[in-house]
């Protein structure tokens, strides 16, 4: 970050075409808005959504752009109307950078549902950079006990699994399945345990079994084994799918108990096709969930601090972001790549 006469230059890594490598890129963010904070970035996680955006899997990527939305850093400047943050605060920034602040959803604390919600790295430049500016409400103070490297992935992966567990009322009597033990899933195991549930890890990777049990799973199911999938029919009150690939959705719905819900947070490429009768007969439901509101982010970080939830990370210098992305694409990272400045 270079400062010159009230304006700054932000230096980052941008992608210029679908699927391209990241290359050095700089931009001038202009005047600091009255409600914004400027944050010097120390850490940024590599979420699979960054990869979907880089590859234009969702059809709305605009190039060039700097990815990154699992950010931790220090506030270096505040706009004239900012009262809730001060220079020197350590903060975390997730998927969302701004919202309208006045609609029905913003008024009731569900800013993530605002129609004007602005994602941190869609139509804006994100966290694979030395600095960023966001509305101060979306820069969440990080509890002192949490290390920046372990907390950065909580800002997207963590909240994306925390919110549905909370909003679906998971409790000690709940039987919970977490499908896909990657960046989201390994935090899902830890949070589901913190909610007191009996937890099952469902994974295509047999070699993750021992670590999944250490992270809080009571059981491990190898989803490549059709026999094992059949055996768990009627097992779960709540199933959270974090997988970015197509799956045997019918087998997953069949693994729900009556009144159970399957919540989808991973983004598979094809539509989800399932039979109606298992939903009707067992009064089962399918739902989706985005990241979460600033209120839920505050709560999630507090829960993480008090229950020892932390991302297991592999660290890469920011300049080696392309290496980190290649490793995520091969599903070789255990369990979240974090870029450091
Ligand atoms: P990740 O770290 O790459 O983990 C995905 C996991 O899915 C893998 O570790 C793997 O776990 C499992 N998997 C099973 N089959 C797979 C296959 N064919 N290819 C790749 N993975 C496979 O990704 P992530 O960062 O956790 O993100 C997961 C998904 O959630 C992405 O689609 C992402 O865009 C989405 N997401 C959604 C939200 C939201 O707001 N709803 C927020 C963040 C991310 P096993 O080895 O255990 O099978
Ligand atoms: Zn994300």
PDB file of N, CA and C in Angstrom, residues 35-40 71-78 82 84-86 89-98 120 132-142 155 293-295 297-298 301:
ATOM      1  N   UNK A  35     -18.317   6.210   5.750  1.00  0.00           N
ATOM      2  CA  UNK A  35     -18.665   5.044   6.587  1.00  0.00           C
ATOM      3  C   UNK A  35     -17.657   3.894   6.443  1.00  0.00           C
ATOM      4  N   UNK A  36     -16.524   4.161   5.778  1.00  0.00           N
ATOM      5  CA  UNK A  36     -15.589   3.064   5.495  1.00  0.00           C
ATOM      6  C   UNK A  36     -14.411   3.003   6.469  1.00  0.00           C
ATOM      7  N   UNK A  37     -13.875   1.792   6.586  1.00  0.00           N
ATOM      8  CA  UNK A  37     -12.561   1.630   7.218  1.00  0.00           C
ATOM      9  C   UNK A  37     -11.587   1.144   6.151  1.00  0.00           C
ATOM     10  N   UNK A  38     -10.337   1.535   6.325  1.00  0.00           N
ATOM     11  CA  UNK A  38      -9.271   1.008   5.465  1.00  0.00           C
ATOM     12  C   UNK A  38      -8.481   0.019   6.321  1.00  0.00           C
ATOM     13  N   UNK A  39      -8.222  -1.151   5.754  1.00  0.00           N
ATOM     14  CA  UNK A  39      -7.596  -2.226   6.528  1.00  0.00           C
ATOM     15  C   UNK A  39      -6.336  -2.691   5.821  1.00  0.00           C
ATOM     16  N   UNK A  40      -5.240  -2.736   6.560  1.00  0.00           N
ATOM     17  CA  UNK A  40      -3.994  -3.312   6.054  1.00  0.00           C
ATOM     18  C   UNK A  40      -4.079  -4.824   6.280  1.00  0.00           C
ATOM     19  N   UNK A  71     -10.607 -12.318   5.183  1.00  0.00           N
ATOM     20  CA  UNK A  71      -9.540 -11.335   5.410  1.00  0.00           C
ATOM     21  C   UNK A  71      -9.371 -11.039   6.896  1.00  0.00           C
ATOM     22  N   UNK A  72      -8.109 -10.959   7.338  1.00  0.00           N
ATOM     23  CA  UNK A  72      -7.823 -10.397   8.661  1.00  0.00           C
ATOM     24  C   UNK A  72      -6.748  -9.337   8.482  1.00  0.00           C
ATOM     25  N   UNK A  73      -6.894  -8.235   9.198  1.00  0.00           N
ATOM     26  CA  UNK A  73      -5.904  -7.169   9.118  1.00  0.00           C
ATOM     27  C   UNK A  73      -6.152  -6.122  10.188  1.00  0.00           C
ATOM     28  N   UNK A  74      -5.464  -4.991  10.032  1.00  0.00           N
ATOM     29  CA  UNK A  74      -5.509  -3.934  11.042  1.00  0.00           C
ATOM     30  C   UNK A  74      -6.051  -2.657  10.414  1.00  0.00           C
ATOM     31  N   UNK A  75      -6.958  -2.005  11.133  1.00  0.00           N
ATOM     32  CA  UNK A  75      -7.542  -0.754  10.628  1.00  0.00           C
ATOM     33  C   UNK A  75      -6.455   0.326  10.596  1.00  0.00           C
ATOM     34  N   UNK A  76      -6.297   0.959   9.410  1.00  0.00           N
ATOM     35  CA  UNK A  76      -5.273   2.003   9.263  1.00  0.00           C
ATOM     36  C   UNK A  76      -5.882   3.393   9.070  1.00  0.00           C
ATOM     37  N   UNK A  77      -7.173   3.447   8.719  1.00  0.00           N
ATOM     38  CA  UNK A  77      -7.846   4.750   8.567  1.00  0.00           C
ATOM     39  C   UNK A  77      -9.342   4.531   8.716  1.00  0.00           C
ATOM     40  N   UNK A  78     -10.050   5.559   9.207  1.00  0.00           N
ATOM     41  CA  UNK A  78     -11.508   5.461   9.319  1.00  0.00           C
ATOM     42  C   UNK A  78     -12.154   6.696   8.698  1.00  0.00           C
ATOM     43  N   UNK A  82     -17.348   7.096  11.060  1.00  0.00           N
ATOM     44  CA  UNK A  82     -17.170   5.774  11.686  1.00  0.00           C
ATOM     45  C   UNK A  82     -16.953   5.942  13.195  1.00  0.00           C
ATOM     46  N   UNK A  84     -17.680   2.960  15.279  1.00  0.00           N
ATOM     47  CA  UNK A  84     -17.603   1.634  15.895  1.00  0.00           C
ATOM     48  C   UNK A  84     -16.236   0.969  15.738  1.00  0.00           C
ATOM     49  N   UNK A  85     -15.310   1.546  14.991  1.00  0.00           N
ATOM     50  CA  UNK A  85     -13.954   0.991  14.843  1.00  0.00           C
ATOM     51  C   UNK A  85     -12.962   2.121  14.965  1.00  0.00           C
ATOM     52  N   UNK A  86     -11.710   1.743  15.378  1.00  0.00           N
ATOM     53  CA  UNK A  86     -10.680   2.781  15.443  1.00  0.00           C
ATOM     54  C   UNK A  86      -9.378   2.273  14.837  1.00  0.00           C
ATOM     55  N   UNK A  89      -7.374  -1.331  15.398  1.00  0.00           N
ATOM     56  CA  UNK A  89      -8.213  -2.508  15.692  1.00  0.00           C
ATOM     57  C   UNK A  89      -7.853  -3.647  14.739  1.00  0.00           C
ATOM     58  N   UNK A  90      -7.797  -4.877  15.277  1.00  0.00           N
ATOM     59  CA  UNK A  90      -7.665  -6.039  14.388  1.00  0.00           C
ATOM     60  C   UNK A  90      -9.074  -6.485  14.007  1.00  0.00           C
ATOM     61  N   UNK A  91      -9.332  -6.596  12.721  1.00  0.00           N
ATOM     62  CA  UNK A  91     -10.690  -6.928  12.256  1.00  0.00           C
ATOM     63  C   UNK A  91     -10.648  -8.047  11.221  1.00  0.00           C
ATOM     64  N   UNK A  92     -11.814  -8.680  11.058  1.00  0.00           N
ATOM     65  CA  UNK A  92     -11.994  -9.687  10.018  1.00  0.00           C
ATOM     66  C   UNK A  92     -13.082  -9.235   9.056  1.00  0.00           C
ATOM     67  N   UNK A  93     -12.896  -9.538   7.767  1.00  0.00           N
ATOM     68  CA  UNK A  93     -13.872  -9.189   6.726  1.00  0.00           C
ATOM     69  C   UNK A  93     -14.174 -10.449   5.927  1.00  0.00           C
ATOM     70  N   UNK A  94     -15.468 -10.723   5.721  1.00  0.00           N
ATOM     71  CA  UNK A  94     -15.864 -11.931   5.007  1.00  0.00           C
ATOM     72  C   UNK A  94     -16.418 -11.649   3.629  1.00  0.00           C
ATOM     73  N   UNK A  95     -17.451 -12.390   3.247  1.00  0.00           N
ATOM     74  CA  UNK A  95     -18.010 -12.330   1.895  1.00  0.00           C
ATOM     75  C   UNK A  95     -18.615 -10.974   1.578  1.00  0.00           C
ATOM     76  N   UNK A  96     -19.136 -10.280   2.615  1.00  0.00           N
ATOM     77  CA  UNK A  96     -19.899  -9.057   2.358  1.00  0.00           C
ATOM     78  C   UNK A  96     -19.137  -7.810   2.797  1.00  0.00           C
ATOM     79  N   UNK A  97     -19.172  -6.768   1.938  1.00  0.00           N
ATOM     80  CA  UNK A  97     -18.455  -5.528   2.224  1.00  0.00           C
ATOM     81  C   UNK A  97     -19.388  -4.358   2.513  1.00  0.00           C
ATOM     82  N   UNK A  98     -20.667  -4.495   2.109  1.00  0.00           N
ATOM     83  CA  UNK A  98     -21.583  -3.367   2.284  1.00  0.00           C
ATOM     84  C   UNK A  98     -23.021  -3.842   2.078  1.00  0.00           C
ATOM     85  N   UNK A 120     -17.575  -8.799  -1.190  1.00  0.00           N
ATOM     86  CA  UNK A 120     -16.243  -8.203  -1.053  1.00  0.00           C
ATOM     87  C   UNK A 120     -15.421  -8.283  -2.344  1.00  0.00           C
ATOM     88  N   UNK A 132      -7.603  -3.092   1.886  1.00  0.00           N
ATOM     89  CA  UNK A 132      -8.988  -3.102   1.382  1.00  0.00           C
ATOM     90  C   UNK A 132      -9.790  -2.065   2.160  1.00  0.00           C
ATOM     91  N   UNK A 133     -10.878  -1.605   1.552  1.00  0.00           N
ATOM     92  CA  UNK A 133     -11.805  -0.709   2.252  1.00  0.00           C
ATOM     93  C   UNK A 133     -13.200  -1.321   2.226  1.00  0.00           C
ATOM     94  N   UNK A 134     -13.885  -1.281   3.358  1.00  0.00           N
ATOM     95  CA  UNK A 134     -15.277  -1.759   3.437  1.00  0.00           C
ATOM     96  C   UNK A 134     -16.056  -0.877   4.403  1.00  0.00           C
ATOM     97  N   UNK A 135     -17.373  -0.959   4.318  1.00  0.00           N
ATOM     98  CA  UNK A 135     -18.248  -0.344   5.320  1.00  0.00           C
ATOM     99  C   UNK A 135     -17.841  -0.889   6.701  1.00  0.00           C
ATOM    100  N   UNK A 136     -17.689  -0.006   7.664  1.00  0.00           N
ATOM    101  CA  UNK A 136     -17.141  -0.420   8.967  1.00  0.00           C
ATOM    102  C   UNK A 136     -17.966  -1.521   9.644  1.00  0.00           C
ATOM    103  N   UNK A 137     -19.292  -1.582   9.340  1.00  0.00           N
ATOM    104  CA  UNK A 137     -20.132  -2.612   9.977  1.00  0.00           C
ATOM    105  C   UNK A 137     -19.727  -4.013   9.554  1.00  0.00           C
ATOM    106  N   UNK A 138     -19.018  -4.108   8.408  1.00  0.00           N
ATOM    107  CA  UNK A 138     -18.626  -5.428   7.903  1.00  0.00           C
ATOM    108  C   UNK A 138     -17.164  -5.759   8.225  1.00  0.00           C
ATOM    109  N   UNK A 139     -16.543  -4.939   9.048  1.00  0.00           N
ATOM    110  CA  UNK A 139     -15.194  -5.231   9.562  1.00  0.00           C
ATOM    111  C   UNK A 139     -15.379  -5.608  11.029  1.00  0.00           C
ATOM    112  N   UNK A 140     -15.309  -6.891  11.313  1.00  0.00           N
ATOM    113  CA  UNK A 140     -15.723  -7.416  12.619  1.00  0.00           C
ATOM    114  C   UNK A 140     -14.495  -7.560  13.537  1.00  0.00           C
ATOM    115  N   UNK A 141     -14.540  -6.987  14.748  1.00  0.00           N
ATOM    116  CA  UNK A 141     -13.396  -7.129  15.647  1.00  0.00           C
ATOM    117  C   UNK A 141     -13.101  -8.607  15.949  1.00  0.00           C
ATOM    118  N   UNK A 142     -11.823  -8.962  15.977  1.00  0.00           N
ATOM    119  CA  UNK A 142     -11.423 -10.357  16.206  1.00  0.00           C
ATOM    120  C   UNK A 142     -11.012 -10.514  17.673  1.00  0.00           C
ATOM    121  N   UNK A 155     -14.076 -16.240   8.594  1.00  0.00           N
ATOM    122  CA  UNK A 155     -14.868 -15.105   8.097  1.00  0.00           C
ATOM    123  C   UNK A 155     -15.787 -15.483   6.945  1.00  0.00           C
ATOM    124  N   UNK A 293     -24.937 -12.676   8.690  1.00  0.00           N
ATOM    125  CA  UNK A 293     -24.979 -11.236   8.969  1.00  0.00           C
ATOM    126  C   UNK A 293     -23.812 -10.821   9.864  1.00  0.00           C
ATOM    127  N   UNK A 294     -23.534  -9.498   9.951  1.00  0.00           N
ATOM    128  CA  UNK A 294     -22.531  -9.038  10.915  1.00  0.00           C
ATOM    129  C   UNK A 294     -22.843  -9.512  12.338  1.00  0.00           C
ATOM    130  N   UNK A 295     -24.135  -9.512  12.716  1.00  0.00           N
ATOM    131  CA  UNK A 295     -24.506  -9.990  14.052  1.00  0.00           C
ATOM    132  C   UNK A 295     -24.042 -11.441  14.261  1.00  0.00           C
ATOM    133  N   UNK A 297     -21.710 -12.969  12.565  1.00  0.00           N
ATOM    134  CA  UNK A 297     -20.240 -13.022  12.523  1.00  0.00           C
ATOM    135  C   UNK A 297     -19.649 -12.716  13.899  1.00  0.00           C
ATOM    136  N   UNK A 298     -20.186 -11.689  14.578  1.00  0.00           N
ATOM    137  CA  UNK A 298     -19.725 -11.371  15.939  1.00  0.00           C
ATOM    138  C   UNK A 298     -19.914 -12.596  16.830  1.00  0.00           C
ATOM    139  N   UNK A 301     -17.529 -15.613  15.983  1.00  0.00           N
ATOM    140  CA  UNK A 301     -16.143 -15.443  16.440  1.00  0.00           C
ATOM    141  C   UNK A 301     -16.052 -15.614  17.954  1.00  0.00           C
TER     142      UNK A 301
END
